[in-house]
Short mmCIF file of C-alpha atoms in Angstrom, two decimals:
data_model
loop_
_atom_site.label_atom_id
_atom_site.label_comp_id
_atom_site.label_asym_id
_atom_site.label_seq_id
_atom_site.Cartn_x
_atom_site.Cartn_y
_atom_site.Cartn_z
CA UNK Q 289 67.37 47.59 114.37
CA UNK Q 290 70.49 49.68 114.60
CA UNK Q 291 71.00 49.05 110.76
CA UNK Q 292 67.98 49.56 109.98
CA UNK Q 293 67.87 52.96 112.18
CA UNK Q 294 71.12 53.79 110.07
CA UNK Q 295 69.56 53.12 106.65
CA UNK Q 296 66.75 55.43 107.39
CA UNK Q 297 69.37 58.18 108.58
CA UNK Q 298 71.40 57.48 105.47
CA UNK Q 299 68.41 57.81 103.10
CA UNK Q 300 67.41 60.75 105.04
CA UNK Q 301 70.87 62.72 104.07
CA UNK Q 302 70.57 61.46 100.45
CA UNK Q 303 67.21 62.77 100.13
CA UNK Q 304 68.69 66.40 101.70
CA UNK Q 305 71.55 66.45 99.72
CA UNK Q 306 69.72 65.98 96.58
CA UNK Q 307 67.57 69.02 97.79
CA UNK Q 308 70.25 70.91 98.36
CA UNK Q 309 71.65 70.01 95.42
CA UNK Q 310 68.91 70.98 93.52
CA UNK Q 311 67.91 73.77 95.51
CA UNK Q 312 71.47 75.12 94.07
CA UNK Q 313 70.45 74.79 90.54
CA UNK Q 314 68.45 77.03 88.02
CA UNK Q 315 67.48 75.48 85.06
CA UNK Q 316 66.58 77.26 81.58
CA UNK Q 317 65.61 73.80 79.45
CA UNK Q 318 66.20 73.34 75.73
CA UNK Q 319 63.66 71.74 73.47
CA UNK Q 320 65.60 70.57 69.70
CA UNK Q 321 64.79 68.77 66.77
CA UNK Q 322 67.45 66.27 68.03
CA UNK Q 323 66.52 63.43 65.36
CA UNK Q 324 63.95 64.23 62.60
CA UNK Q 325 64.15 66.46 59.33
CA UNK Q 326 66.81 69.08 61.13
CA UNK Q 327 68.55 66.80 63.35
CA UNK Q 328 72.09 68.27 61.51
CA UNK Q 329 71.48 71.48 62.18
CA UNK Q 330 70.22 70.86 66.01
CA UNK Q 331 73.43 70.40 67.55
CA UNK Q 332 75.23 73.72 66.78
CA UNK Q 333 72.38 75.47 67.77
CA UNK Q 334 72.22 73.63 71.11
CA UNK Q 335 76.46 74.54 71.20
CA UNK Q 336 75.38 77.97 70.77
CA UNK Q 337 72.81 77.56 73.84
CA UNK Q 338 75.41 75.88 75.98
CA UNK Q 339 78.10 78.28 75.03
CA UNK Q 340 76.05 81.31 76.82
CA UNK Q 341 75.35 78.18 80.13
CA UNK Q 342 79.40 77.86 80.24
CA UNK Q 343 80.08 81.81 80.61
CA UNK Q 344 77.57 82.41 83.46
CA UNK Q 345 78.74 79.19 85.47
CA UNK Q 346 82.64 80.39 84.92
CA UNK Q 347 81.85 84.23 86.17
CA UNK Q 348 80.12 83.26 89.09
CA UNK Q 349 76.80 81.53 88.20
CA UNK Q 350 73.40 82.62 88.68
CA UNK Q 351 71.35 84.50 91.43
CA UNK Q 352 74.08 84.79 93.95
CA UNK Q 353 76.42 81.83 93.04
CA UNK Q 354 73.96 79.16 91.53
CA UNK Q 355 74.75 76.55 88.56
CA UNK Q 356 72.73 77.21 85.63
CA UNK Q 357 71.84 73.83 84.00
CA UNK Q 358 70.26 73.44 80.77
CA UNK Q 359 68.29 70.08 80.66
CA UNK Q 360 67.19 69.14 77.26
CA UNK Q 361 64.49 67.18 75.39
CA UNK Q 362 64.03 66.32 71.83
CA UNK Q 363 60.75 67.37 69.81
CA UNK Q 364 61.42 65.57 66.72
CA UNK Q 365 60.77 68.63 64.53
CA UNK Q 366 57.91 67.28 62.91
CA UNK Q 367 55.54 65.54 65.45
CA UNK Q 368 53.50 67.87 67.73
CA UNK Q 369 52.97 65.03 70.40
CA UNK Q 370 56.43 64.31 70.99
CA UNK Q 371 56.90 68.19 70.93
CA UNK Q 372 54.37 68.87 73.58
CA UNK Q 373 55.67 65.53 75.74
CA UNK Q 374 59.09 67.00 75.29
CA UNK Q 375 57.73 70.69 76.54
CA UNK Q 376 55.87 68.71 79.55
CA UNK Q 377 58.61 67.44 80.87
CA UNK Q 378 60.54 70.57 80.87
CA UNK Q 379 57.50 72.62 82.47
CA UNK Q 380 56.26 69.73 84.94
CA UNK Q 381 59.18 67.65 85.49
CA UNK Q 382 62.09 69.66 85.13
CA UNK Q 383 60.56 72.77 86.49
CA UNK Q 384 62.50 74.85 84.52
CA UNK Q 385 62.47 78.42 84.40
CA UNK Q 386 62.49 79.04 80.99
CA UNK Q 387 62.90 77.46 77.86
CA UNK Q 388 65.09 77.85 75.10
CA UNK Q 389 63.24 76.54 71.61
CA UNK Q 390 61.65 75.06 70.26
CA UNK Q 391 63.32 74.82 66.96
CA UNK Q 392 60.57 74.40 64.40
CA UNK Q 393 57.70 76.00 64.09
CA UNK Q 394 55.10 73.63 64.61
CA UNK Q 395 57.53 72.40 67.45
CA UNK Q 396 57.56 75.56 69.25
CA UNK Q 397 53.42 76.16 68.81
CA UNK Q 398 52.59 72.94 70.54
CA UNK Q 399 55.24 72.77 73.03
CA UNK Q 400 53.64 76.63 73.73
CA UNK Q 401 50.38 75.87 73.72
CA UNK Q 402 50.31 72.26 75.64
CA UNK Q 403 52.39 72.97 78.28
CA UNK Q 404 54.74 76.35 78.20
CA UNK Q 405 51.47 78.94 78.12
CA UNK Q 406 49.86 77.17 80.90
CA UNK Q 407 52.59 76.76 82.99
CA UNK Q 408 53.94 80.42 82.55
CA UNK Q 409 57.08 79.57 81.10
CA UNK Q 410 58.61 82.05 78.79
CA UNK Q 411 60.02 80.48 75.74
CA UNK Q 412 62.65 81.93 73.42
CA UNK Q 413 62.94 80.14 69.95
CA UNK Q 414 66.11 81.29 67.91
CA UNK Q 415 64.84 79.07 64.95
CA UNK Q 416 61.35 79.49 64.84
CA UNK Q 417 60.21 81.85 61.79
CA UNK Q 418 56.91 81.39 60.75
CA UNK Q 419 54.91 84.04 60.74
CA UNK Q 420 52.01 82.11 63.19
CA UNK Q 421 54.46 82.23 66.38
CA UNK Q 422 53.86 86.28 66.08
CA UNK Q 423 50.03 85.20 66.64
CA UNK Q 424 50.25 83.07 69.31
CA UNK Q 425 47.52 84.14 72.40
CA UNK Q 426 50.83 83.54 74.41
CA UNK Q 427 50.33 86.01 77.51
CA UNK Q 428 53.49 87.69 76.67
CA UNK Q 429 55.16 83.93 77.00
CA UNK Q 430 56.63 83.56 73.43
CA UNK Q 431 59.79 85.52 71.83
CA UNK Q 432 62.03 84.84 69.13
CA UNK Q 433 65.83 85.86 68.57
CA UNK Q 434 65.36 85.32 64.87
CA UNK Q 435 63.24 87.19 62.40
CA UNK Q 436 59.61 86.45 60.76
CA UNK Q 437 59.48 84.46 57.73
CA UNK Q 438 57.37 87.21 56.56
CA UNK Q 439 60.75 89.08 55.55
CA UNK Q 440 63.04 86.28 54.56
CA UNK Q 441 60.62 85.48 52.39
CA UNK Q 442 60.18 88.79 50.79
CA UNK Q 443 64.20 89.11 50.67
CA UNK Q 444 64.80 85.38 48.80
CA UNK Q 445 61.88 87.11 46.17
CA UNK Q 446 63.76 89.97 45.62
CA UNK Q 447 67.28 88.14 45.52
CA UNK Q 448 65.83 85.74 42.23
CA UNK Q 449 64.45 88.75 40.73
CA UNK Q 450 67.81 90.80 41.31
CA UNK Q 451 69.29 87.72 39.37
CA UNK Q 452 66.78 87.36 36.50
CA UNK Q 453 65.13 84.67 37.62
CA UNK Q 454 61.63 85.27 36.89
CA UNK Q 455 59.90 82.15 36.30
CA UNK Q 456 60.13 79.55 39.33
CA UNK Q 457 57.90 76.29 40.39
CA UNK Q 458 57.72 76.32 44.54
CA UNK Q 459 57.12 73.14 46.75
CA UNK Q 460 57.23 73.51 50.44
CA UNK Q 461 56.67 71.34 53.56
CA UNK Q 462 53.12 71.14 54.81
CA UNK Q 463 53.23 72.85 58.02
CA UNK Q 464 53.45 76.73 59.61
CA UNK Q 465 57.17 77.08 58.46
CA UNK Q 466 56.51 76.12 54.89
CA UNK Q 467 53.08 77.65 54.25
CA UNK Q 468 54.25 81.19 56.00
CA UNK Q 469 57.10 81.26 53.72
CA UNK Q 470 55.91 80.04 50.74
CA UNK Q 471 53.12 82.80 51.15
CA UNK Q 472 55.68 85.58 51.43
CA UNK Q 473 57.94 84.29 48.42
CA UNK Q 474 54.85 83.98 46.34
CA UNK Q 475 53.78 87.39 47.11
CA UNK Q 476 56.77 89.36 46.78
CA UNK Q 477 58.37 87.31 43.77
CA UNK Q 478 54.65 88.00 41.46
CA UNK Q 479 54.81 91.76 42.63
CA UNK Q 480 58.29 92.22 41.59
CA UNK Q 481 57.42 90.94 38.09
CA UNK Q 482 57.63 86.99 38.62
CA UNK Q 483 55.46 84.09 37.81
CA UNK Q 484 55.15 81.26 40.23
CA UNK Q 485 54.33 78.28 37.76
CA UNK Q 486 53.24 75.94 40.54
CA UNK Q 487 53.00 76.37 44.19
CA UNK Q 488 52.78 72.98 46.09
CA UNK Q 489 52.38 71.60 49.20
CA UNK Q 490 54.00 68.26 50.42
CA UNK Q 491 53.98 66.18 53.46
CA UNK Q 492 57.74 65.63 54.96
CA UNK Q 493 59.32 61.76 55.20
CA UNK Q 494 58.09 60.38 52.42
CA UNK Q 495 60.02 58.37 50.32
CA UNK Q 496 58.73 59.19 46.65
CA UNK Q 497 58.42 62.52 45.69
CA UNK Q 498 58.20 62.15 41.74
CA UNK Q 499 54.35 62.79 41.04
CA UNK Q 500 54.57 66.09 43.00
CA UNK Q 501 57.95 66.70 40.88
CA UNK Q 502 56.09 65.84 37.86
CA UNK Q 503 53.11 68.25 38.43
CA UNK Q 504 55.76 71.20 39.24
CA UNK Q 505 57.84 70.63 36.07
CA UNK Q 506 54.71 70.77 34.22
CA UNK Q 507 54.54 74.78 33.72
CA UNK Q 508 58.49 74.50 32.05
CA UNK Q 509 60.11 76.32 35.11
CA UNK Q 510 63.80 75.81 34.73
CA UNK Q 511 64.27 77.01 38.79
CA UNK Q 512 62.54 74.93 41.67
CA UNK Q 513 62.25 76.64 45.12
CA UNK Q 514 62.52 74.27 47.74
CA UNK Q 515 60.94 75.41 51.48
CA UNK Q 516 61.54 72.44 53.73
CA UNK Q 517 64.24 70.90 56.08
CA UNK Q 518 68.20 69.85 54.72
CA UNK Q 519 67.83 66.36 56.57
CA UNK Q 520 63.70 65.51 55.54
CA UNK Q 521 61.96 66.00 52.71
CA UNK Q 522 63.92 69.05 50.88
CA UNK Q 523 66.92 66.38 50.56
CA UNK Q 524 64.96 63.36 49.12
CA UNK Q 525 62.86 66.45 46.37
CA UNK Q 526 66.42 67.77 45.32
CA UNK Q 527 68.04 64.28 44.70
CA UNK Q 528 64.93 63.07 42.68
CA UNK Q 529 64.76 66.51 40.30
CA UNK Q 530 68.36 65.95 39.70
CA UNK Q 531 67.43 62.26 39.14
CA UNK Q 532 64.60 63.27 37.22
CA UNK Q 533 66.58 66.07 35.16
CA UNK Q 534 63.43 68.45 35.60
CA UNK Q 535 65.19 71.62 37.02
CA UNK Q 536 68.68 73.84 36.13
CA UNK Q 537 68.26 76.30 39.13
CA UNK Q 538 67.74 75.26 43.04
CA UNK Q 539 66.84 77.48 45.66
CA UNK Q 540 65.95 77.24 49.45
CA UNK Q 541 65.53 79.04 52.50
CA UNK Q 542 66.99 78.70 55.55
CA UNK Q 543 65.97 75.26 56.19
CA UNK Q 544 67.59 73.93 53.52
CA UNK Q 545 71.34 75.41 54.53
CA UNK Q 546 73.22 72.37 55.97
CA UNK Q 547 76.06 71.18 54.42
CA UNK Q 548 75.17 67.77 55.22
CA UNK Q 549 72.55 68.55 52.14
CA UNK Q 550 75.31 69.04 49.73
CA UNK Q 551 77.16 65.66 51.22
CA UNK Q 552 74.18 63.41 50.81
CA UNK Q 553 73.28 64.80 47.39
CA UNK Q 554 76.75 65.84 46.01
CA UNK Q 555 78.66 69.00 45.45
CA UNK Q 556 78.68 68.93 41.71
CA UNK Q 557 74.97 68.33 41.44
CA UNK Q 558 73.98 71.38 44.17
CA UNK Q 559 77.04 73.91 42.65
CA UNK Q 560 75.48 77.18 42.01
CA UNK Q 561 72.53 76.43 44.72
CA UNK Q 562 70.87 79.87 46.12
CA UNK Q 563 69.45 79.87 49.59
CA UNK Q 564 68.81 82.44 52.00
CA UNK Q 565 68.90 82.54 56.37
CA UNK Q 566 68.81 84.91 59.07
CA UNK Q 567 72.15 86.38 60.10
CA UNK Q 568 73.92 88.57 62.30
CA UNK Q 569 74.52 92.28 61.46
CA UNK Q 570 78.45 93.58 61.75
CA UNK Q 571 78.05 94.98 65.59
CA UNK Q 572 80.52 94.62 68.95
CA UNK Q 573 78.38 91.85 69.85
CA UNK Q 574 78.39 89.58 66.84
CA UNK Q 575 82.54 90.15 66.46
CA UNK Q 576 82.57 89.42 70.12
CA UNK Q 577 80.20 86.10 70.43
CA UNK Q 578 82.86 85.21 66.86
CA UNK Q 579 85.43 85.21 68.74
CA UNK Q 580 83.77 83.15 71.78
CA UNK Q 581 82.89 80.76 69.69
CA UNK Q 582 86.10 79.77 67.76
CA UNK Q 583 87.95 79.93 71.21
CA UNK Q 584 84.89 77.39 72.03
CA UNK Q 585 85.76 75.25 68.85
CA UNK Q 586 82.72 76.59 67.79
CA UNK Q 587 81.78 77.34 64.31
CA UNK Q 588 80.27 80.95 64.22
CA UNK Q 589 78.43 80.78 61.42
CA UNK Q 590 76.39 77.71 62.10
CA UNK Q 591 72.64 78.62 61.09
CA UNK Q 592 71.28 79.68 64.30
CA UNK Q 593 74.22 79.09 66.96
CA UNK Q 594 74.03 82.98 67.87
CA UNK Q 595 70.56 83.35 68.21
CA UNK Q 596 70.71 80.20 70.41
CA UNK Q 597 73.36 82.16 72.30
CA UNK Q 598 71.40 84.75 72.37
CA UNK Q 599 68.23 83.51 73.77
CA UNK Q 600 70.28 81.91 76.16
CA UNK Q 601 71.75 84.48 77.65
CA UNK Q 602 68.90 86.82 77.58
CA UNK Q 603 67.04 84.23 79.55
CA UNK Q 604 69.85 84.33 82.13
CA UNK Q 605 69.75 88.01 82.42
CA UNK Q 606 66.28 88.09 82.43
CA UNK Q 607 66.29 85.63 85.57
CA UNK Q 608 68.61 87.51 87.45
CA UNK Q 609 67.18 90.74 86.68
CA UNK Q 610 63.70 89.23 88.27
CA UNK Q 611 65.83 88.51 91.55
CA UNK Q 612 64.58 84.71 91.65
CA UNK Q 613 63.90 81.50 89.73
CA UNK Q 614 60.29 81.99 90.02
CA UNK Q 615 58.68 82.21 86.61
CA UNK Q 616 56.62 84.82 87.46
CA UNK Q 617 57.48 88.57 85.88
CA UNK Q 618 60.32 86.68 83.54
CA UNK Q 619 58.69 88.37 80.32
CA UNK Q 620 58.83 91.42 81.67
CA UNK Q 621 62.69 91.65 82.71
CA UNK Q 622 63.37 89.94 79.56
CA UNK Q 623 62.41 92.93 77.48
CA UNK Q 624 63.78 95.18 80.19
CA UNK Q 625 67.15 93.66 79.93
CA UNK Q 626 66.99 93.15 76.08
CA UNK Q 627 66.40 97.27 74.91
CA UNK Q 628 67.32 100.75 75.54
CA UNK Q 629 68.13 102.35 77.86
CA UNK Q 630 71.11 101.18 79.69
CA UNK Q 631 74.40 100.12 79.68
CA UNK Q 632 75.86 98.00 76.77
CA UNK Q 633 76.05 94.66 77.41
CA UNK Q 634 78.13 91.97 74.99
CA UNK Q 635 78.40 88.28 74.93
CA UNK Q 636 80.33 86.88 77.77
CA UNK Q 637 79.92 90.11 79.88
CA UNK Q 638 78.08 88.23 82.18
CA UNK Q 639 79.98 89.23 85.70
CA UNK Q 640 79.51 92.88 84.62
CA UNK Q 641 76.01 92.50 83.95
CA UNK Q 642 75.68 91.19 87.23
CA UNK Q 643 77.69 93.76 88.93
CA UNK Q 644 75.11 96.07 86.89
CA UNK Q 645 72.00 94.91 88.39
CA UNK Q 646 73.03 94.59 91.50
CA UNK Q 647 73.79 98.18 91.96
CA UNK Q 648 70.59 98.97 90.46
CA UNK Q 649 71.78 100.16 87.18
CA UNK Q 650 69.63 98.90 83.78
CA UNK Q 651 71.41 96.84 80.90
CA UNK Q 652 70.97 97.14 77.33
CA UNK Q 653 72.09 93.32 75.58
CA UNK Q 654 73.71 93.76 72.23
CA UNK Q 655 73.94 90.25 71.50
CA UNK Q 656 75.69 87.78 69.12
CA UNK Q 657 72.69 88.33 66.32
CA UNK Q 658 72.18 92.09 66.91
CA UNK Q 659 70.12 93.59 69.06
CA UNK Q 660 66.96 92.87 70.21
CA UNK Q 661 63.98 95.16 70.60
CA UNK Q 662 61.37 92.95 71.07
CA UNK Q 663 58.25 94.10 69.60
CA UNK Q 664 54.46 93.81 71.62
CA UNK Q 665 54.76 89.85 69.80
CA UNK Q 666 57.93 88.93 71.24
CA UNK Q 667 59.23 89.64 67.57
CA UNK Q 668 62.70 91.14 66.44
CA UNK Q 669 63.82 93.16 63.32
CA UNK Q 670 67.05 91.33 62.11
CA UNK Q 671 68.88 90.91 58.74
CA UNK Q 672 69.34 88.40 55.99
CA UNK Q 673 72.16 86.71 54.46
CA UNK Q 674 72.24 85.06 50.94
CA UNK Q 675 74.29 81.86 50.89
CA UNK Q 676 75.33 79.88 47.85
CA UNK Q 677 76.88 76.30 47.26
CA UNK Q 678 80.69 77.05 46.13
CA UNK Q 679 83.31 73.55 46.54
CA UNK Q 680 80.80 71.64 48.36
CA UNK Q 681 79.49 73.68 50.81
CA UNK Q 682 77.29 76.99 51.64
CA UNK Q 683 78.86 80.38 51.46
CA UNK Q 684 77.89 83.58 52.58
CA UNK Q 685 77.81 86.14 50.13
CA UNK Q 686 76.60 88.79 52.61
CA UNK Q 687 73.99 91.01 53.66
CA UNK Q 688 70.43 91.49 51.76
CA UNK Q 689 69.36 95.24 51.75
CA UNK Q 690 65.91 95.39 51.30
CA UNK Q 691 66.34 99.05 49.24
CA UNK Q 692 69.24 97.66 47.02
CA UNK Q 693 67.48 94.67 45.86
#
């Protein structure tokens, strides 16, 4: 009896330290493309998101002293049931505050719509750039760190046409991502003068790609425009043109920029590639979050790492602006502590920003992408970079102005 009377007492503690435990934690999940067609580029990103976790625990932690944890769940990319699953367990198991992701598009719409909508979670993607998230009947739920497809699209058009090329065939991955920025390529690149030859859809993980290549090398386009993902079925198009000898000229989108691309295909056969992603604008906060980073044996540059940081931490500030964990008014201090007015904020000022609050005072975050104004869609205004394969990799050649192009 006495054993047994101790086991009870024993299981009893457990169960209240665990509570306590808990009870000391606020969690911000991550959803990522773990495995699937961007399963290279998910882990910087998630670096990025960590990177902004590691600076609030070391200045103090969260909402008077708590850990911030970031519990994570992978969507796949490409399959919206394992996206929403991977959402549900963040919203209903995890009871997280908020959620950082998803990645892909058609990630971040399911996970939204299954399970972050109707359980009031905000949701910051810092990858997702179709124009359909801006759509979303999200309850002021949904933001993005990264622009709308709607412009990088409309910059890539005006890059080819800036270089001559005026005659290109386009293929891109049957979902939101693809379709949104195939649309806005197509639309900019025939008013600025160019002729798309073909424009075709194609379903990601297959293994065979030659009858679509065949149909796209039909018009005599010398240039193939490739919108899909560097580790699905961009990869297995570009090997079989080059296989095929049907094209001269590649170009992607920010999908496409991995260098794991140009390992599995070869430098020599991708030299001379043009591509195009979101960036970072020269500010105090993206020279700031460089520096974090490389102290952080991070790589800087990695496509989306900063506006993983980003969301991150704007989720952080947005929870301790709100006073609680609850999930309730989150939206609404995120845009508060995300835009003028108030005090500059940079990455890894997170002891000042909570010196800030506390005394009342509002914060403005400049972050490690630029700043962001969040529009009535939970939309930003950002900028665009053009990268090109040089020695077996992708290198920035800089900023795309819009009124120089």
């Amino acid at each position: 009896m006495k054993k047994a009377l101790l086991a009870m007492a024993v299981a009893a503690s457990s169960v209240t330290l665990i509570g306590a435990a808990q009870a000391d934690e606020v969690k911000i999940g991550f959803l990522g493309g773990f495995t699937g067609p961007i399963e290279s580029l998910t882990p910087p990103i998630f670096d990025g998101a960590q990177l902004a976790v590691q600076h609030v625990n070391e200045q103090g932690g969260i909402l008077g002293g708590q850990t911030l944890v970031m519990p994570n769940a992978d969507t796949t990319c490409a399959d919206a049931s394992a996206a929403s699953n991977a959402a549900d367990r963040m919203v209903n198991t995890e009871n997280v505050t908020a959620i950082v992701g998803a990645l892909c598009t058609g990630a971040t719409v399911a996970a939204a719509n299954n399970a972050g909508i109707p359980g009031g979670v905000v949701m910051v993607s810092p990858a997702s750039t179709a124009p359909a998230v801006t759509d979303l009947d999200d309850n002021d739920l949904v933001f993005r760190t990264v622009p709308s497809d709607a412009f990088q699209g409309e910059m890539l058009a005006k890059l080819l046409i800036s270089k001559g090329i005026t005659d290109a065939a386009v293929t891109y991955v049957n979902n939101d991502y693809g379709q949104g920025l195939a649309d806005a390529f197509n639309s900019t690149f025939e008013a600025e003068g160019g002729m798309v030859s073909a424009n075709e859809a194609h379903e990601d993980g297959r293994a065979d790609y030659r009858s679509e290549l065949g149909s796209l090398s039909s018009g005599g386009s010398e240039t193939l425009v490739v919108l899909a993902y560097a580790d699905g079925s961009g990869q297995t198009i570009l090997r079989q043109a080059y296989e095929s000898g049907m094209f001269t000229q590649y170009v992607g989108a920010d999908g496409m920029v991995g260098d794991s691309l140009v390992e599995a295909i070869g430098a020599d056969v991708l030299e001379g590639m043009i591509a195009t992603r979101p960036g970072s604008p020269d500010t105090p906060g993206t020279e700031t979050f460089e520096a974090l980073a490389a102290e952080a044996d991070i790589d800087p540059s990695a496509v989306f790492a900063a506006q993983a940081y980003d969301a991150a931490f704007l989720l952080a500030l947005a929870i301790e602006q709100n006073g609680s964990a609850e999930r309730e008014g989150l939206s609404e201090a995120l845009r508060s502590v995300s835009s003028a007015p108030g005090e500059q904020i940079l990455p890894g000022e997170w002891e000042k920003a909570v010196e800030l609050i506390a005394a009342g005072e509002e914060i403005d975050y400049e972050g490690a992408s630029g700043s962001h104004e969040f529009d009535e869609n939970g939309d930003v205004p950002g900028v665009v970079i053009e990268m090109v394969v040089e020695d077996g990799r992708f290198v920035s050649q800089g900023f795309l102005e819009a009124d120089e192009l």
